[in-house]
Coordinates of C-alpha atoms in Angstrom, one line a residue:
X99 CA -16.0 -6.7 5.5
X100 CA -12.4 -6.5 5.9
X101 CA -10.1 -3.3 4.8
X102 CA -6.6 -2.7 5.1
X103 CA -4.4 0.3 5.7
X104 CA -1.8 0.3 3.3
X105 CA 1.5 2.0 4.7
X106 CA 4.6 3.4 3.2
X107 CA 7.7 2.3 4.8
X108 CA 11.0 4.3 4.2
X109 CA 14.2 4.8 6.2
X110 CA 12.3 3.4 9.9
X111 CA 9.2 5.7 9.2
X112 CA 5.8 4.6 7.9
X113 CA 3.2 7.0 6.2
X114 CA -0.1 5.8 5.9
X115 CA -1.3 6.0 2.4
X116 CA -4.8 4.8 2.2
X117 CA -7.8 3.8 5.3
X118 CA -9.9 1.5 4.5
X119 CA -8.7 0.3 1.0
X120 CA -10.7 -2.5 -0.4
X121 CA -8.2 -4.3 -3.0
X122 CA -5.0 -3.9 -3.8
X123 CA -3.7 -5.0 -7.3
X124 CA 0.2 -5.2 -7.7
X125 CA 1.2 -4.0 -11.6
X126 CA 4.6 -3.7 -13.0
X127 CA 4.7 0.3 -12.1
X128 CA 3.5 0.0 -8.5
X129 CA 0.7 -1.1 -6.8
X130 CA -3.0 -0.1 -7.3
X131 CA -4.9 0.8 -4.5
X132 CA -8.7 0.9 -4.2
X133 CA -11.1 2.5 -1.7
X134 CA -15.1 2.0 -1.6
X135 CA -15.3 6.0 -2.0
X136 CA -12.3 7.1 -3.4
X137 CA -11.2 6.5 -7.2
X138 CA -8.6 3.9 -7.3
X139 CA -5.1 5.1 -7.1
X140 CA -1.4 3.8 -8.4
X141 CA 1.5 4.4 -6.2
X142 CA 4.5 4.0 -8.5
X143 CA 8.2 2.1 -7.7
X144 CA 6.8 0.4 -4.2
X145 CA 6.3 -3.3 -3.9
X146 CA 4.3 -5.3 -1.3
X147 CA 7.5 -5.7 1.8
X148 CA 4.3 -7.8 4.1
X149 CA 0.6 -8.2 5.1
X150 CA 0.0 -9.0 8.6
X151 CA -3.5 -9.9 8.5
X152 CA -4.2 -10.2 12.3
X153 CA -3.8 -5.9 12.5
X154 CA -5.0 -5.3 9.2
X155 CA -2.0 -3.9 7.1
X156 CA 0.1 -4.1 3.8
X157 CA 3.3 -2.4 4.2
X158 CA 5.3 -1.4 1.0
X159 CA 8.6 0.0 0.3
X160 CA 10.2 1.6 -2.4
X161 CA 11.9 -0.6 -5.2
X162 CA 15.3 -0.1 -5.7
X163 CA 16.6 1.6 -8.9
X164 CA 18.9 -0.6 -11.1

C-alpha cells in the first residue's frame, strides 16, 4: 500500500497536513483528504502545486483570491 504526506506550502515553508493519507479528492473549495483512521477532511482555497511520487508527497498551495 502506498500513502502520501500531503504538505502545505506557503511563503518557502511547508506544514505537513496529513501522514499517511489514502486518497485525495480535489473539489471546487479545496481538496479532500482521507486517512485509513482518521475521518476525511477538506482543506479549503489550496490546490494541488505537485506529486512527486518517488518521495511520496502532494504539495498544495494556497489559491489566489480574485
Amino acid at each position: 500500500m502506498c500513502q502520501m504526506k500531503i504538505l502545505l506550502e506557503e511563503e518557502d515553508k511547508q506544514e505537513l497536513v496529513a501522514e499517511q493519507a489514502s486518497l485525495l479528492e480535489v473539489v471546487e473549495e479545496g481538496v479532500n483528504i482521507s486517512t485509513l483512521f482518521e475521518e476525511p477532511r477538506l482543506i479549503t482555497g489550496v490546490r494541488v502545486a505537485r506529486i512527486d511520487f518517488l518521495a511520496g508527497k502532494v504539495t498544495l498551495t494556497k489559491t489566489e483570491k480574485p
